[in-house]
Short mmCIF file of N, CA and C in Angstrom, two decimals:
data_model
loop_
_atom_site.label_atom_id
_atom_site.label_comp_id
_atom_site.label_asym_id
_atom_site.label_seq_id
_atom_site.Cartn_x
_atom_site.Cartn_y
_atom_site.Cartn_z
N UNK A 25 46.73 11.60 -150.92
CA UNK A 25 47.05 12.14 -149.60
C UNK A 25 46.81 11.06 -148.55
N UNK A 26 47.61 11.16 -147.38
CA UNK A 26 47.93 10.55 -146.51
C UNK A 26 46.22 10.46 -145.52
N UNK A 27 45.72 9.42 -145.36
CA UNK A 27 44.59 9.31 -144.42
C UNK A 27 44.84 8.61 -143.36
N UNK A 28 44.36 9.39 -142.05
CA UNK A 28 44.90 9.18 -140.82
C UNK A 28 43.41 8.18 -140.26
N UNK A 29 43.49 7.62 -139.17
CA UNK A 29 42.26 7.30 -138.06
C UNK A 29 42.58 6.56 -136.91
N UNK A 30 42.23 6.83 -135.71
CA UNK A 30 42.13 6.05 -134.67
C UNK A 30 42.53 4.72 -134.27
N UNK A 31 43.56 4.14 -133.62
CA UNK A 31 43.76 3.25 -133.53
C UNK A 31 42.20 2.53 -132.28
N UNK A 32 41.74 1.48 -132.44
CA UNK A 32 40.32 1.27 -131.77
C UNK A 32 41.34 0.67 -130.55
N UNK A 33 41.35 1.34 -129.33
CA UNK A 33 41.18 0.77 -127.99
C UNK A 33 42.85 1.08 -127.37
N UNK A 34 43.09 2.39 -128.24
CA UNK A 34 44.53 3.27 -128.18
C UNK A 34 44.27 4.97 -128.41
N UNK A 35 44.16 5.35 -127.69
CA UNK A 35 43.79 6.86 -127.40
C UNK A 35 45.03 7.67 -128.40
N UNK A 36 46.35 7.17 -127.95
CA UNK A 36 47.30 7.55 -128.54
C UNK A 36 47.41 7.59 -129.65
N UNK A 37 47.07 6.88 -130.54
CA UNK A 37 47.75 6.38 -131.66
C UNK A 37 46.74 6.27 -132.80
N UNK A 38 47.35 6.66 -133.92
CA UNK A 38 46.31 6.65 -135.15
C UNK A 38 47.27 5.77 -136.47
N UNK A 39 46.61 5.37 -137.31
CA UNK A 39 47.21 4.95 -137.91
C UNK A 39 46.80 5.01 -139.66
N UNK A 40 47.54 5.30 -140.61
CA UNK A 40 47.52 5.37 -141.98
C UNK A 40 47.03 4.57 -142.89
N UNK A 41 46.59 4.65 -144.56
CA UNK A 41 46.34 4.26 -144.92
C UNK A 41 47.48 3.30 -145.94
N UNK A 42 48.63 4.14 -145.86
CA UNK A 42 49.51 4.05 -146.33
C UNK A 42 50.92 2.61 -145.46
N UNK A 43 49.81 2.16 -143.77
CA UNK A 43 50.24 1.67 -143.51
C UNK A 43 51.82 2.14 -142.61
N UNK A 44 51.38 3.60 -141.98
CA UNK A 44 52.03 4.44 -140.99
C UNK A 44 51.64 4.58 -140.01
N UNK A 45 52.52 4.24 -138.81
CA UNK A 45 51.61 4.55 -137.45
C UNK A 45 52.31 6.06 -136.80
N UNK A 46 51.59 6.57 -136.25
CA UNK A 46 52.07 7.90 -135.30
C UNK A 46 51.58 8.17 -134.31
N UNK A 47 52.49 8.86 -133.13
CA UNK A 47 51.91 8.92 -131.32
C UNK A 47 51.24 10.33 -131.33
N UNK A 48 50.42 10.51 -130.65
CA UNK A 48 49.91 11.43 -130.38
C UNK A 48 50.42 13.28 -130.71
N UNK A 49 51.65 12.75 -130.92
CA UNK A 49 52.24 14.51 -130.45
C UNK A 49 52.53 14.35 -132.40
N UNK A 50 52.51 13.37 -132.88
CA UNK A 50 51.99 13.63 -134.53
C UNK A 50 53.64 12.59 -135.36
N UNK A 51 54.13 11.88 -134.83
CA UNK A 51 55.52 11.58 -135.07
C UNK A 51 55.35 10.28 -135.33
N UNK A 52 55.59 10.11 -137.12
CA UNK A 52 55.76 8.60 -137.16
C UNK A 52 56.54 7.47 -136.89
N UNK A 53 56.25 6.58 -136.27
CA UNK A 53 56.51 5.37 -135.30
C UNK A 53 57.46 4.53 -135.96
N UNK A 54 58.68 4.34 -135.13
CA UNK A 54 59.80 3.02 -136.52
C UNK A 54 58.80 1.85 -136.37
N UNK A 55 58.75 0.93 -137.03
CA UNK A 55 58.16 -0.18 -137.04
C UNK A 55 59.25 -1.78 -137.05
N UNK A 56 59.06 -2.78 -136.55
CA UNK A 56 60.32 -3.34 -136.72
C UNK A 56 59.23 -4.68 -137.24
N UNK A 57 60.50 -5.40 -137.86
CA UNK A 57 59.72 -6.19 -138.80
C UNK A 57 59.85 -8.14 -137.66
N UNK A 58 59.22 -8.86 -138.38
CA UNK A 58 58.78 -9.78 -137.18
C UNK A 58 60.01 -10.94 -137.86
N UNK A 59 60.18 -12.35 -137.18
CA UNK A 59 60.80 -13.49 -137.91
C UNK A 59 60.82 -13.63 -139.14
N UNK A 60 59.07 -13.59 -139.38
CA UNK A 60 58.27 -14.15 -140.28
C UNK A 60 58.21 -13.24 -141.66
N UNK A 61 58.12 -11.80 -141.09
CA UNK A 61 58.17 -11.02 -142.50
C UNK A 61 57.38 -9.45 -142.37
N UNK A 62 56.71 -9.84 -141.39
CA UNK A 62 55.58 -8.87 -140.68
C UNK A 62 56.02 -7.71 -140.61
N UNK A 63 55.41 -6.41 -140.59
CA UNK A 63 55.60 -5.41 -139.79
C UNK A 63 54.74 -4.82 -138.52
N UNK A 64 55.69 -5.08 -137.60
CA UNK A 64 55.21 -4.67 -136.03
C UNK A 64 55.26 -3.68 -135.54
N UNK A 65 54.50 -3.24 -134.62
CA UNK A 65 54.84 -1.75 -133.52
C UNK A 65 54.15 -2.14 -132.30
N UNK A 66 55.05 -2.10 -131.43
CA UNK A 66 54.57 -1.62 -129.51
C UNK A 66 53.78 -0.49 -129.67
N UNK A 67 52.86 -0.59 -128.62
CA UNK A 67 51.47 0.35 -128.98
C UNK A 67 51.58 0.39 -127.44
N UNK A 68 51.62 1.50 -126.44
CA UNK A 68 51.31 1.65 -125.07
C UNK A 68 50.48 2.21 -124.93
N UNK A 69 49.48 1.02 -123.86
CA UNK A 69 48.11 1.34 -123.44
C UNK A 69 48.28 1.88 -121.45
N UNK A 70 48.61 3.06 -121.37
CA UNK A 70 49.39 3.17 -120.01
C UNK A 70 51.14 2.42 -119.99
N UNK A 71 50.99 1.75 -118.73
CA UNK A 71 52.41 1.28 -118.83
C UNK A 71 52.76 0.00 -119.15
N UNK A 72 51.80 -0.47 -120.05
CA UNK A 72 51.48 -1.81 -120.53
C UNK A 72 51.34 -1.73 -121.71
N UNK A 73 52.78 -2.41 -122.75
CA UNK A 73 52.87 -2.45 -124.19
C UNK A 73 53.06 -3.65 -125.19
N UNK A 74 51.86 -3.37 -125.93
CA UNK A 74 51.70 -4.79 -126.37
C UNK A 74 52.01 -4.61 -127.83
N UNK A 75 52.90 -5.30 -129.27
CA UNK A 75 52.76 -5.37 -129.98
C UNK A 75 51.88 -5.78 -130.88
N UNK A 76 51.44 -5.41 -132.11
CA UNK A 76 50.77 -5.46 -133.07
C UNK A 76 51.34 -5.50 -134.47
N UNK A 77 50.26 -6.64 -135.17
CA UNK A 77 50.94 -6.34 -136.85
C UNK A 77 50.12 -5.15 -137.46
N UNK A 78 51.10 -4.61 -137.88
CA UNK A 78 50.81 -3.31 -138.52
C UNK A 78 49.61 -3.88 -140.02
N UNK A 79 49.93 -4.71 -140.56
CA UNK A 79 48.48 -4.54 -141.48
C UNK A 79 47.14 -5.11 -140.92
N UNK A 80 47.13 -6.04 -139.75
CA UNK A 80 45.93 -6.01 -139.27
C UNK A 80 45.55 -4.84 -138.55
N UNK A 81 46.35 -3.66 -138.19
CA UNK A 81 45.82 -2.06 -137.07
C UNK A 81 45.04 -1.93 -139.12
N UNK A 82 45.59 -1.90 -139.93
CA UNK A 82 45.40 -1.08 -141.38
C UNK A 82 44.39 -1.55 -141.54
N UNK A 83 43.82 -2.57 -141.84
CA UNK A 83 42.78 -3.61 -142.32
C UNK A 83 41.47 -3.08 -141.73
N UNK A 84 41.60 -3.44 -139.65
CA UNK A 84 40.45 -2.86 -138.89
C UNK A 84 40.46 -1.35 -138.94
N UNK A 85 40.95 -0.35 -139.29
CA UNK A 85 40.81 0.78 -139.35
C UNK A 85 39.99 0.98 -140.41
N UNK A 86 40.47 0.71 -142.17
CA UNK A 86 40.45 1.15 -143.30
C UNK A 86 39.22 -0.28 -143.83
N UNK A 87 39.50 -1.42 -143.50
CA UNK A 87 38.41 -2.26 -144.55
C UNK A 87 37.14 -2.77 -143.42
N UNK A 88 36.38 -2.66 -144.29
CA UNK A 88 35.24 -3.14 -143.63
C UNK A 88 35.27 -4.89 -143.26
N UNK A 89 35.25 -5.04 -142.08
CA UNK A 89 35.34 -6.30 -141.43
C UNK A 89 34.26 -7.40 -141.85
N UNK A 90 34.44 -8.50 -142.40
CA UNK A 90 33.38 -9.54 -142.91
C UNK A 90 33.58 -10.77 -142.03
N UNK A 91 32.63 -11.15 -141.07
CA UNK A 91 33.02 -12.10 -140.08
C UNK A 91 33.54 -12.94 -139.95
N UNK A 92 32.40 -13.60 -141.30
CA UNK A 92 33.37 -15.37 -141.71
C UNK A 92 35.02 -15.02 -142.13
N UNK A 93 35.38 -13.88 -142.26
CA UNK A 93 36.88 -13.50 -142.63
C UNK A 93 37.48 -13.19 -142.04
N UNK A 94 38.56 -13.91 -141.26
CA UNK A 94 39.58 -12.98 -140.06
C UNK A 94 40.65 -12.74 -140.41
N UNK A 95 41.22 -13.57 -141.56
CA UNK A 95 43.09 -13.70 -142.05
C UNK A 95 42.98 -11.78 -142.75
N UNK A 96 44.09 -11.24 -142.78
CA UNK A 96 44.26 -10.12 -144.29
C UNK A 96 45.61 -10.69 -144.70
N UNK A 97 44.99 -10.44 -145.73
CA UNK A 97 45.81 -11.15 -147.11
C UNK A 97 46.85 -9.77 -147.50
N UNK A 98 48.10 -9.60 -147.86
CA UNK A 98 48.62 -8.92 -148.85
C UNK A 98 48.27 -9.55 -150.36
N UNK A 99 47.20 -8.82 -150.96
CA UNK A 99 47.34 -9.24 -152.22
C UNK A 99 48.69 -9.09 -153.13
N UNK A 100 49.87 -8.63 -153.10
CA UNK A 100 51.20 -8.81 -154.09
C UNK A 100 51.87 -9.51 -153.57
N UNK A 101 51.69 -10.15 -152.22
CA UNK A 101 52.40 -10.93 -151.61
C UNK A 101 53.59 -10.39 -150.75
N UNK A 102 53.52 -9.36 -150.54
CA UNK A 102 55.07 -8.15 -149.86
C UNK A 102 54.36 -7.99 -148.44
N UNK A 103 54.61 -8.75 -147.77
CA UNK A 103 54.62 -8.62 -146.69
C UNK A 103 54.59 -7.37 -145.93
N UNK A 104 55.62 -6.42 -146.44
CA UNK A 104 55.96 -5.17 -145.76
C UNK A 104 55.46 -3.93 -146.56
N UNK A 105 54.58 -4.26 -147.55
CA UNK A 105 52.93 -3.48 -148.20
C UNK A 105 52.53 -3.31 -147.53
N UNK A 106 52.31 -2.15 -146.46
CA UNK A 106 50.67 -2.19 -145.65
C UNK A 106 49.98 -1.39 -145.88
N UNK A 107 49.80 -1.10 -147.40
CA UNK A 107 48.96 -0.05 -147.94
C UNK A 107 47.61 -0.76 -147.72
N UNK A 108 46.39 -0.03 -147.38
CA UNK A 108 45.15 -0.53 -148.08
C UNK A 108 44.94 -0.88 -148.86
N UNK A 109 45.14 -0.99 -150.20
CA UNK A 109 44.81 -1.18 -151.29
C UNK A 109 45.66 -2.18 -151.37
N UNK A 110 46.57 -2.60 -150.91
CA UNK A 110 46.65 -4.59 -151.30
C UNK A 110 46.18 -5.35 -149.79
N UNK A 111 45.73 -4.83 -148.61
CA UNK A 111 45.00 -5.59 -148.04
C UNK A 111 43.51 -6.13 -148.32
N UNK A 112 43.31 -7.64 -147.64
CA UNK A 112 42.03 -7.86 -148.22
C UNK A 112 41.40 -9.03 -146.86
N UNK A 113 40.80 -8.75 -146.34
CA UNK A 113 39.69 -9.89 -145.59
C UNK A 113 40.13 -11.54 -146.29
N UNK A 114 39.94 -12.14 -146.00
CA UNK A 114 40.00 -13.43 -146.40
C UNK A 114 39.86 -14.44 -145.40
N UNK A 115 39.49 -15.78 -145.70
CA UNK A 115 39.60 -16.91 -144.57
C UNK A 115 41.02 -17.48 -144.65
N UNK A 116 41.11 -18.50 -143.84
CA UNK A 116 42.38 -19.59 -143.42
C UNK A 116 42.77 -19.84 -144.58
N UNK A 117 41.79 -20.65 -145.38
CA UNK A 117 42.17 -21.62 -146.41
C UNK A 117 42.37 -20.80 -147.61
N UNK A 118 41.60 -19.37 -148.20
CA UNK A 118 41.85 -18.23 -148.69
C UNK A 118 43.29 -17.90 -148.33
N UNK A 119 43.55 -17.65 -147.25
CA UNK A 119 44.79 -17.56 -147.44
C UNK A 119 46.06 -18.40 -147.43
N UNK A 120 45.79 -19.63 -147.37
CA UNK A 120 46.90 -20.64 -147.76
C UNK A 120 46.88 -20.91 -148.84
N UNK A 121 45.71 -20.78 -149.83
CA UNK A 121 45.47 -20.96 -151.09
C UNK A 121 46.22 -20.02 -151.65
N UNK A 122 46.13 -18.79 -151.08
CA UNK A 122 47.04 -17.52 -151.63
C UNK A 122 48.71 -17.60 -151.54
N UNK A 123 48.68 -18.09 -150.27
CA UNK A 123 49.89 -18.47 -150.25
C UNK A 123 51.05 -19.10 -151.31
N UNK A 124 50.65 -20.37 -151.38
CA UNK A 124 50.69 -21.52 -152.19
C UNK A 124 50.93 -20.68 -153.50
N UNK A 125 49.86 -20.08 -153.77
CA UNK A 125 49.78 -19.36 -155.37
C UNK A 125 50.78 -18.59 -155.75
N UNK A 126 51.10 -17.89 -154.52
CA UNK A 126 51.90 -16.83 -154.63
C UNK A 126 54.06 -17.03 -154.68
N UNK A 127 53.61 -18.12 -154.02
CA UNK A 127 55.41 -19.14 -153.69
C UNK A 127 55.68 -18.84 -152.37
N UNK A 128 54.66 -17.90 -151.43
CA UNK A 128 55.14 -17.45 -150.42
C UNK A 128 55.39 -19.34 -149.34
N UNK A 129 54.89 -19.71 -149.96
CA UNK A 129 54.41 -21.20 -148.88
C UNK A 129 54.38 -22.00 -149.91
N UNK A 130 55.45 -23.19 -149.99
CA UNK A 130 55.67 -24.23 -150.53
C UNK A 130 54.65 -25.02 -149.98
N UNK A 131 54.38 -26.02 -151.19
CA UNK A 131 53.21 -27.06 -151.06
C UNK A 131 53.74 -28.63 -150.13
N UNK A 132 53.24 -28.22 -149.05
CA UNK A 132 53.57 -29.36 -148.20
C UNK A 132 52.46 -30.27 -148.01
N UNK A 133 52.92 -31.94 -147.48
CA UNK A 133 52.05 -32.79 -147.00
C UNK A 133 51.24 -32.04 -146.06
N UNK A 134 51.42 -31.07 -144.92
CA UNK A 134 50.51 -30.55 -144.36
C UNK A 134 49.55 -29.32 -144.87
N UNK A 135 50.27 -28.84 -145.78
CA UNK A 135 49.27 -27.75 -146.16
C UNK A 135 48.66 -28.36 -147.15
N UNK A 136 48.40 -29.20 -147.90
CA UNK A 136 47.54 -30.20 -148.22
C UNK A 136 46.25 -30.60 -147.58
N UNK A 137 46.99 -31.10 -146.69
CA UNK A 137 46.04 -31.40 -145.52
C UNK A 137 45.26 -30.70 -144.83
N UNK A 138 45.53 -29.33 -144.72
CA UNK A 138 44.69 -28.78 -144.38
C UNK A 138 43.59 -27.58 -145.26
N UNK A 139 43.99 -27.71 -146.78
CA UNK A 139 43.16 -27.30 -147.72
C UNK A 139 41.71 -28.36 -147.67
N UNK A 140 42.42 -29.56 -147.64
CA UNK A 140 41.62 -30.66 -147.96
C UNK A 140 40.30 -30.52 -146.85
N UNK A 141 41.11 -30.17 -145.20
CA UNK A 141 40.36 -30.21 -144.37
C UNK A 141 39.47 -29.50 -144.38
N UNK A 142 39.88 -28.13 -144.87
CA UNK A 142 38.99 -27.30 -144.75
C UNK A 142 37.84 -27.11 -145.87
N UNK A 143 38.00 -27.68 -146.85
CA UNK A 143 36.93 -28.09 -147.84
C UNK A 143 36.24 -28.88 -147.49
N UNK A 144 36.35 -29.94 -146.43
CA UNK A 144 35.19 -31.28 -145.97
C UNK A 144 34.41 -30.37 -144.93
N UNK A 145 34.82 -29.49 -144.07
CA UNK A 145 34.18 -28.12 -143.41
C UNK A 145 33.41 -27.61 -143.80
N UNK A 146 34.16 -27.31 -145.04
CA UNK A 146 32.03 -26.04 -145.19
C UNK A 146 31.34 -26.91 -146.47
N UNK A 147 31.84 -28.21 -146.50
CA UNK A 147 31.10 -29.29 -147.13
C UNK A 147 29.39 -28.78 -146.63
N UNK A 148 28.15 -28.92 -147.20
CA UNK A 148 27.30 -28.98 -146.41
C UNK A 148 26.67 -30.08 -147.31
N UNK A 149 25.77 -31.11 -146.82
CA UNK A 149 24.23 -31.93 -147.12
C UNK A 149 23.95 -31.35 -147.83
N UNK A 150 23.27 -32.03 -149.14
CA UNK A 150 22.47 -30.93 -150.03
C UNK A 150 20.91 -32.63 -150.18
N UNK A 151 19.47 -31.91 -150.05
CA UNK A 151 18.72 -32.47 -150.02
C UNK A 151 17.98 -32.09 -151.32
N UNK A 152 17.56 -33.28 -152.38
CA UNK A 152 16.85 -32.80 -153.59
C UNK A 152 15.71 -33.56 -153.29
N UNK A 153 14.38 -32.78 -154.12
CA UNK A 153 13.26 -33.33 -153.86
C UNK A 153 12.27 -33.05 -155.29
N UNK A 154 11.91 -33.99 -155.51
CA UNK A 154 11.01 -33.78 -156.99
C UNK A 154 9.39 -34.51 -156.82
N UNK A 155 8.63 -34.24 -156.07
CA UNK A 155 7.27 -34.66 -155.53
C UNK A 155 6.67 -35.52 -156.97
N UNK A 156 6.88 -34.96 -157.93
CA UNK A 156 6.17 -35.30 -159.41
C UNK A 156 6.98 -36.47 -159.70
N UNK A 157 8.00 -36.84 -159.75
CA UNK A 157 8.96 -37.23 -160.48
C UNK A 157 9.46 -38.51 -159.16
N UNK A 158 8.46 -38.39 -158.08
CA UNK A 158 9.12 -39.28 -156.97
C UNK A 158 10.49 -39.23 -156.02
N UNK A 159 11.21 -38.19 -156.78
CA UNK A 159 12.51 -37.88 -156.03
C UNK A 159 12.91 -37.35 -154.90
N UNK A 160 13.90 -37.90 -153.50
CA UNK A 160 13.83 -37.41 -152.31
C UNK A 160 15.60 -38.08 -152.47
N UNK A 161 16.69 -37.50 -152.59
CA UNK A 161 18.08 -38.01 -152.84
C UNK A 161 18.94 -36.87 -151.99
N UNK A 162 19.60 -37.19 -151.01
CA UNK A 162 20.77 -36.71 -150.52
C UNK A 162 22.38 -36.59 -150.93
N UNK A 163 22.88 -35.35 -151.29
CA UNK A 163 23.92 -35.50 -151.88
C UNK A 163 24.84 -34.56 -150.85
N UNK A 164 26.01 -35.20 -151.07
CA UNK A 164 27.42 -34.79 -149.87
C UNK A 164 27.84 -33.38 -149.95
N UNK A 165 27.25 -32.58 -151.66
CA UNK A 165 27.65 -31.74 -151.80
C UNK A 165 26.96 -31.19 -153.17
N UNK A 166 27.17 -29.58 -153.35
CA UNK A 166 26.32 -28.92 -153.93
C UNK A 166 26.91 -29.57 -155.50
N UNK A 167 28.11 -29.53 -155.84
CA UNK A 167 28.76 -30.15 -156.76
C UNK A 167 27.96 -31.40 -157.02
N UNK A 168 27.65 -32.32 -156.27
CA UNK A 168 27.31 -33.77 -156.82
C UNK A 168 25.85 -32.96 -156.87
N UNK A 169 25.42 -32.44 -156.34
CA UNK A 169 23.63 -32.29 -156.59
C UNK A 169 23.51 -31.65 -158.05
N UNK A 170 24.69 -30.59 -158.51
CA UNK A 170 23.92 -30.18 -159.55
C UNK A 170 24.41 -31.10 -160.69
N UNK A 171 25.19 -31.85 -160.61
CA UNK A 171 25.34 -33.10 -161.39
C UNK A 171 23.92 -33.63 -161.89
N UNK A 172 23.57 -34.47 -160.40
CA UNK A 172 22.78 -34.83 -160.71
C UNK A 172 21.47 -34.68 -161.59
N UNK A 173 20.74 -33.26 -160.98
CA UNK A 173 19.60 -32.43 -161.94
C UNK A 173 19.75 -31.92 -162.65
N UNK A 174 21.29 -31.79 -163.31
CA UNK A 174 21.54 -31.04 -164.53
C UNK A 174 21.57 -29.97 -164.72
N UNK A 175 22.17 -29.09 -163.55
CA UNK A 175 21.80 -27.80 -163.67
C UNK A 175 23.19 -26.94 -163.06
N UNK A 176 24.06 -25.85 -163.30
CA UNK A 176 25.39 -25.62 -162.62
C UNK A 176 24.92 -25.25 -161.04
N UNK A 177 26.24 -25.15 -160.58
CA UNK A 177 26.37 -25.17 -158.84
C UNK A 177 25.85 -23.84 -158.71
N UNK A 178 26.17 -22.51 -159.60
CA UNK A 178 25.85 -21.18 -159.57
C UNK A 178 24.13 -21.16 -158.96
N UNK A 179 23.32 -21.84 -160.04
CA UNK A 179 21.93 -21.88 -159.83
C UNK A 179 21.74 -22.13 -158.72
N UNK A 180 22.21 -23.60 -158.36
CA UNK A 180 21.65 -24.06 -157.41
C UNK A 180 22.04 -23.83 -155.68
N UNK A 181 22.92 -23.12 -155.92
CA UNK A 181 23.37 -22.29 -154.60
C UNK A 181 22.18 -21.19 -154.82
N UNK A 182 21.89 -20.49 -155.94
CA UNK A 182 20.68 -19.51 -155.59
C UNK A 182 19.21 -20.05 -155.34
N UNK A 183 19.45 -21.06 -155.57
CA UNK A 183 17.77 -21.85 -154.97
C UNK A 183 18.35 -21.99 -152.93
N UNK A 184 19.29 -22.33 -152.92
CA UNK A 184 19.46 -22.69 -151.70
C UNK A 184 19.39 -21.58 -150.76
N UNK A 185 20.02 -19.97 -151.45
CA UNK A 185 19.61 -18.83 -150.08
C UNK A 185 18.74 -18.38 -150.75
N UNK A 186 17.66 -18.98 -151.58
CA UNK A 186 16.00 -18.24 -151.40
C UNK A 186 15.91 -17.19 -153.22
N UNK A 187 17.11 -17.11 -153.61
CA UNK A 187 17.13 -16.36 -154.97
C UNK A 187 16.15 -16.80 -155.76
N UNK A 188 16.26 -17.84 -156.04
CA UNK A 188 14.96 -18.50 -156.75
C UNK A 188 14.37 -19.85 -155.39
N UNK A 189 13.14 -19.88 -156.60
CA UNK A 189 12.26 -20.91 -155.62
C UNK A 189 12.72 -22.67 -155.81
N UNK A 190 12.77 -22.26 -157.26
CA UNK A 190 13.10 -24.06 -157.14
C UNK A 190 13.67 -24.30 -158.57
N UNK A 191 14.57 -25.23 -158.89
CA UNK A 191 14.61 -25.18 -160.45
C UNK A 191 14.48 -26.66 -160.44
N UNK A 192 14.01 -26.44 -162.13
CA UNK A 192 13.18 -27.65 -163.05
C UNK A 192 12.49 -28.34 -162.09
N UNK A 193 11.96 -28.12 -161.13
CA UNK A 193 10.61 -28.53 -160.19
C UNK A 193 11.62 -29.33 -158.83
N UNK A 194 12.74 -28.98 -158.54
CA UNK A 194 13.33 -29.72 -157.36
C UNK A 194 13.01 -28.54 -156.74
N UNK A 195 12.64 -29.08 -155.30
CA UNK A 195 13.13 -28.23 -154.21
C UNK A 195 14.56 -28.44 -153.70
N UNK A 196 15.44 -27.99 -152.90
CA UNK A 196 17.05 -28.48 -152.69
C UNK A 196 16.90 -27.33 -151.37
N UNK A 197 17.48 -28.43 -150.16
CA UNK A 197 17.56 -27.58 -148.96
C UNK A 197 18.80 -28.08 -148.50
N UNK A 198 19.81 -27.32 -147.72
CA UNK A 198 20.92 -28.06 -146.81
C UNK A 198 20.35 -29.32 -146.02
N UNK A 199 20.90 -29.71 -145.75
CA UNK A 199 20.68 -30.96 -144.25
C UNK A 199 21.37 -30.51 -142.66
#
């Protein structure tokens, strides 16, 4: 069955799970589709009407919002899906990665470029320290650190938000 809710900061208008919008007096809304692939609707806030993509109204209604995540993804890649159940939170590079995967977005010199970029981004410092053993070594990344101590990236990302305390006697902090 069809689940309705509130469009946030539109008195009028509620919108589906199914990726349906309707005005107040209960009448679902044509939607017209964008250049790109989108599906849109004019939403009047008084006498001032602003369009919207219909799976981001779906997304903030129906999925719970995760900060570091602003893109929604169609997971089948159909653009004109705006069911819940193939929307999904995701970042930039999440979703060019998806892209790419999907054929929606051919692999260009720039979208290259900006996978690449965005991996040197949440690059962080990784600091190892072995008091016994004399060791104090800075590495560019969690990848080269667990190289180094011999241990997978899984672990050692859980030493880093506090899961565990330390493995095989390193401490390991960001920089």
């Amino acid at each position: 069955m069809e689940k309705w809710k509130k469009i946030k900061g539109y008195q009028n208008y509620e919108v589906s799970d199914f990726g349906n919008i309707r005005n107040s007096r209960g009448l679902v809304m044509k939607q017209r589709t964008t250049y790109r692939g989108y599906k849109e609707i004019g939403l009047r806030n008084g006498k001032v009407q602003k369009f919207h993509l219909v799976h981001r109204l779906v997304a903030q209604a129906f999925l719970e919002e995760i900060p570091s995540k602003n893109y929604v993804n169609h997971i089948d890649g159909n653009k004109t899906n705006n069911s819940v159940e193939n929307l999904e939170w995701v970042t930039q590079s999440e979703n060019k990665k998806h892209a790419v995967r999907t054929g929606l977005q051919p692999i260009t010199e720039e979208v290259i470029k900006t996978l690449k970029d965005n991996a040197i981004k949440k690059r962080k410092s990784i600091r190892v320290v072995n008091t016994k053993l004399g060791i104090d070594k800075t590495f560019p990344s969690i990848a080269e650190a667990s190289k180094h101590i011999d241990c997978n990236e899984k672990t050692l990302r859980n030493v880093l938000k506090g899961r565990n305390k330390s493995r095989l006697g390193y401490e390991v902090t960001y920089l």
